[in-house]
Short mmCIF file of C-alpha atoms in Angstrom, two decimals:
data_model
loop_
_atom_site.label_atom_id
_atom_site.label_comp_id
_atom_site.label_asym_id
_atom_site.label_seq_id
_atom_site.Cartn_x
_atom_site.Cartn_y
_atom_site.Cartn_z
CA UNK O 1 -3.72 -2.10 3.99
CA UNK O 2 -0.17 -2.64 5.16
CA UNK O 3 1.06 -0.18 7.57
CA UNK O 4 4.77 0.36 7.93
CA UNK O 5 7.42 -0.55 10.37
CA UNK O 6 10.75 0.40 11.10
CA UNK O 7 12.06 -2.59 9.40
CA UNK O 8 9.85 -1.89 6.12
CA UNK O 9 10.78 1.21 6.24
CA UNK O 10 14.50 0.62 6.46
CA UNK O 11 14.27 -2.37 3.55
CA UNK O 12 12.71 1.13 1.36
CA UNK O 13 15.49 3.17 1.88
CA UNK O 14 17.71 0.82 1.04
CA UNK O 15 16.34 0.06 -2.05
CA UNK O 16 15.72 3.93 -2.98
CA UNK O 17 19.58 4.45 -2.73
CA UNK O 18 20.18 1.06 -4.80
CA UNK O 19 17.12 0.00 -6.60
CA UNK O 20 19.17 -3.19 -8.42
CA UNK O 21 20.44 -5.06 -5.21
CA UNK O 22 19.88 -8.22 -4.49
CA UNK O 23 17.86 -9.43 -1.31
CA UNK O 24 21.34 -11.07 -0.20
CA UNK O 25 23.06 -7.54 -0.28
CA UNK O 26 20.17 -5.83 1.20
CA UNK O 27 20.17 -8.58 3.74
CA UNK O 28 23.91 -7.98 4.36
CA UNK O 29 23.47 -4.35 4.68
CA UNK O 30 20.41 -3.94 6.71
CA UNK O 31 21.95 -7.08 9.22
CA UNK O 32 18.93 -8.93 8.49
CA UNK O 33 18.62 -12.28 7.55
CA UNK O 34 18.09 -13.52 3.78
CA UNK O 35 14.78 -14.82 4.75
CA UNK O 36 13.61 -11.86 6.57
CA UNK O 37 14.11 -9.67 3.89
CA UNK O 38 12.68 -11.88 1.44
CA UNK O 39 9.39 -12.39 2.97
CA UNK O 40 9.30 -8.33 3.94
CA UNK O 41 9.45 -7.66 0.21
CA UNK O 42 6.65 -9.85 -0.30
CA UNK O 43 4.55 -8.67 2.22
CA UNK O 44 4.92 -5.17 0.80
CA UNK O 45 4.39 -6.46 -3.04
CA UNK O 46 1.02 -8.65 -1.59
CA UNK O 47 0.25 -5.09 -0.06
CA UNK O 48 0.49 -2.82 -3.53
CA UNK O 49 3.25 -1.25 -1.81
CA UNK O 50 5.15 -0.63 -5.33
CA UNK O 51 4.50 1.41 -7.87
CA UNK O 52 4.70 -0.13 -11.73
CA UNK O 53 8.33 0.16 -13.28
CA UNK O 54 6.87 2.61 -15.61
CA UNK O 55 6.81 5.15 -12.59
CA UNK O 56 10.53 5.51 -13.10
CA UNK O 57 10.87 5.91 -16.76
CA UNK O 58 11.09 9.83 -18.52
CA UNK O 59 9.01 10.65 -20.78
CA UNK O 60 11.24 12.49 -22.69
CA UNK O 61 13.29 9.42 -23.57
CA UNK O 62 10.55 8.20 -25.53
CA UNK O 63 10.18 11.82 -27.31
CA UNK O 64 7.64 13.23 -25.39
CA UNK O 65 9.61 16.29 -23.68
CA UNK O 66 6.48 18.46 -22.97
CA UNK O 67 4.63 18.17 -19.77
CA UNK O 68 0.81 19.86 -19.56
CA UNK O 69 -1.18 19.34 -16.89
CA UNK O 70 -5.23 19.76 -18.31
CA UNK O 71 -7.99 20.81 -15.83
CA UNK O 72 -11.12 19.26 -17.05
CA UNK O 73 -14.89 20.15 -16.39
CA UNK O 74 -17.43 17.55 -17.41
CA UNK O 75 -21.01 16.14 -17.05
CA UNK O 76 -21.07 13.97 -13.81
CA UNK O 77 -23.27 11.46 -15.58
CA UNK O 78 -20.94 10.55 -18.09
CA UNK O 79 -17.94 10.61 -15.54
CA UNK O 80 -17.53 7.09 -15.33
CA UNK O 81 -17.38 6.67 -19.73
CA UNK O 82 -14.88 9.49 -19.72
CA UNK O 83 -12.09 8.09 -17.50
CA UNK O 84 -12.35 4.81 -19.86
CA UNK O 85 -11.91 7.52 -22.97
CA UNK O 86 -8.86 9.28 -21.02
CA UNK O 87 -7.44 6.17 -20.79
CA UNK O 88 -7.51 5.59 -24.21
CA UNK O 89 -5.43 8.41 -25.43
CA UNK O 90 -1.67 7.25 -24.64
CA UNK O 91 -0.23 10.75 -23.90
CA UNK O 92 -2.16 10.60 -21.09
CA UNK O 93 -0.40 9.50 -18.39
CA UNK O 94 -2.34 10.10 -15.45
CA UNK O 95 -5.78 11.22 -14.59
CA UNK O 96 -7.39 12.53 -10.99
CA UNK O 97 -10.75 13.11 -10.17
CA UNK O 98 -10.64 16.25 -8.01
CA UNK O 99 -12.94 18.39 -5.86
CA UNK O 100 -13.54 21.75 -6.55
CA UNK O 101 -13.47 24.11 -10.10
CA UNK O 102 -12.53 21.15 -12.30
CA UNK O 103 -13.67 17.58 -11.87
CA UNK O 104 -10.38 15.69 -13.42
CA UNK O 105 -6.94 16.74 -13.54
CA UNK O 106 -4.87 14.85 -16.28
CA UNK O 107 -0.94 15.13 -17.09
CA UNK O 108 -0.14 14.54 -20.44
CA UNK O 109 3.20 14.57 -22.11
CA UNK O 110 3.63 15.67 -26.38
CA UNK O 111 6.61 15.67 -28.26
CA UNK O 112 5.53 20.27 -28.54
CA UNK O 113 2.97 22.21 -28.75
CA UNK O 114 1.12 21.09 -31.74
CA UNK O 115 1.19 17.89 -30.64
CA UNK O 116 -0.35 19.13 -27.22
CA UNK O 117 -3.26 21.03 -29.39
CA UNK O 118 -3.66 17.80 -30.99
CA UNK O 119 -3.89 15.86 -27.34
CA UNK O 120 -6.12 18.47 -26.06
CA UNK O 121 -8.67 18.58 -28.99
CA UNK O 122 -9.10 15.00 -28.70
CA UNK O 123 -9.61 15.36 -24.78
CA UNK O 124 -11.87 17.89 -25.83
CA UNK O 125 -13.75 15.42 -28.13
CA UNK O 126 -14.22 12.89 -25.39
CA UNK O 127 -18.52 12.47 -25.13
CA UNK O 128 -19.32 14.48 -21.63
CA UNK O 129 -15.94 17.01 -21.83
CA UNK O 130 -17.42 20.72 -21.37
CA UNK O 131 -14.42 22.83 -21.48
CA UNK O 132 -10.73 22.08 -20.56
CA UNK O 133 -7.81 24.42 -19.23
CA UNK O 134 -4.24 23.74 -19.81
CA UNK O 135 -1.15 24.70 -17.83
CA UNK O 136 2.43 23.71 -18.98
CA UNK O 137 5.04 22.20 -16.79
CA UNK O 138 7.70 24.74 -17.10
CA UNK O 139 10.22 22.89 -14.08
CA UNK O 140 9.83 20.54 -11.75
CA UNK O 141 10.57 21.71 -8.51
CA UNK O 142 10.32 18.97 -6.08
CA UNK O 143 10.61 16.23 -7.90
CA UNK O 144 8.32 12.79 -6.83
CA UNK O 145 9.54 11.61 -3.38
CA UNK O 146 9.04 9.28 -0.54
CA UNK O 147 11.86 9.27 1.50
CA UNK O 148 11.29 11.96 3.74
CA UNK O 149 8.08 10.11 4.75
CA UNK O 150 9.81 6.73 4.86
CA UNK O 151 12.73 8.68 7.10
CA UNK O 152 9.20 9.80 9.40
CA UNK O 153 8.73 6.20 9.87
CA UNK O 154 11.95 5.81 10.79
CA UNK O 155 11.43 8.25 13.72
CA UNK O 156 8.69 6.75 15.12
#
């Protein structure tokens, strides 16, 4: 894995404040050269360093407002076939595998709340599901973030 330096680090912020700029202009603004930049953001890519675009796109654009999050409790044997059925159902959107109370945590997103009883039955139907708990995402109050840990980097 590809640990971070101050100049990976720097190239991040940059592009966090201006995702759409070119490697010239982040060149020009970090005073680095073209090439250095260029073969940074490489580096990082080779290294898994960024997420998929569809990290940055709301759901609610696409008519799914509601956010649940669904604590799941299932039959460790079949652990392994129900991740491959979770992925299957397109509302949801990501899936943990957790220690403690409940084995998977999933956050799904519906267009209301029938359409979450809908998402949840078919969870629910999934071969090795024993029970399920739901919570709804009522705000988000610290939004996804990396900067303060690329900033720790920084300070190094």
């Amino acid at each position: 894995m590809h640990t971070l330096d101050g100049t990976d680090a720097r190239i991040l912020l940059a592009m966090v404040q201006d995702p759409r700029q070119t490697v010239v202009a982040l060149a020009q603004q970090l005073g680095l050269s073209r090439n250095t930049v260029q073969a940074r953001m490489s580096s990082l890519e080779k290294g898994h360093a960024f997420l998929a675009f569809d990290h940055r796109i709301s759901p609610a654009v696409l008519g799914y407002p509601l956010t649940a999050y669904i604590s799941i409790h299932v039959q460790q044997q079949k652990l392994a076939a129900l991740a491959a059925s979770l992925a299957g159902i397109p509302e949801v959107v990501e899936a943990h595998g957790l220690s403690g109370r409940a084995d998977i945590l999933v956050r799904v997103v519906s267009t209301g709340a029938e359409d979450l009883f809908r998402i949840n039955g078919k969870i629910l139907a999934c071969d090795g599901v024993e029970r399920t708990e739901t919570s709804l995402a009522m705000n988000e109050l610290v939004p996804f973030r990396l900067t303060p840990l690329l900033e720790r980097v920084l300070d190094r």
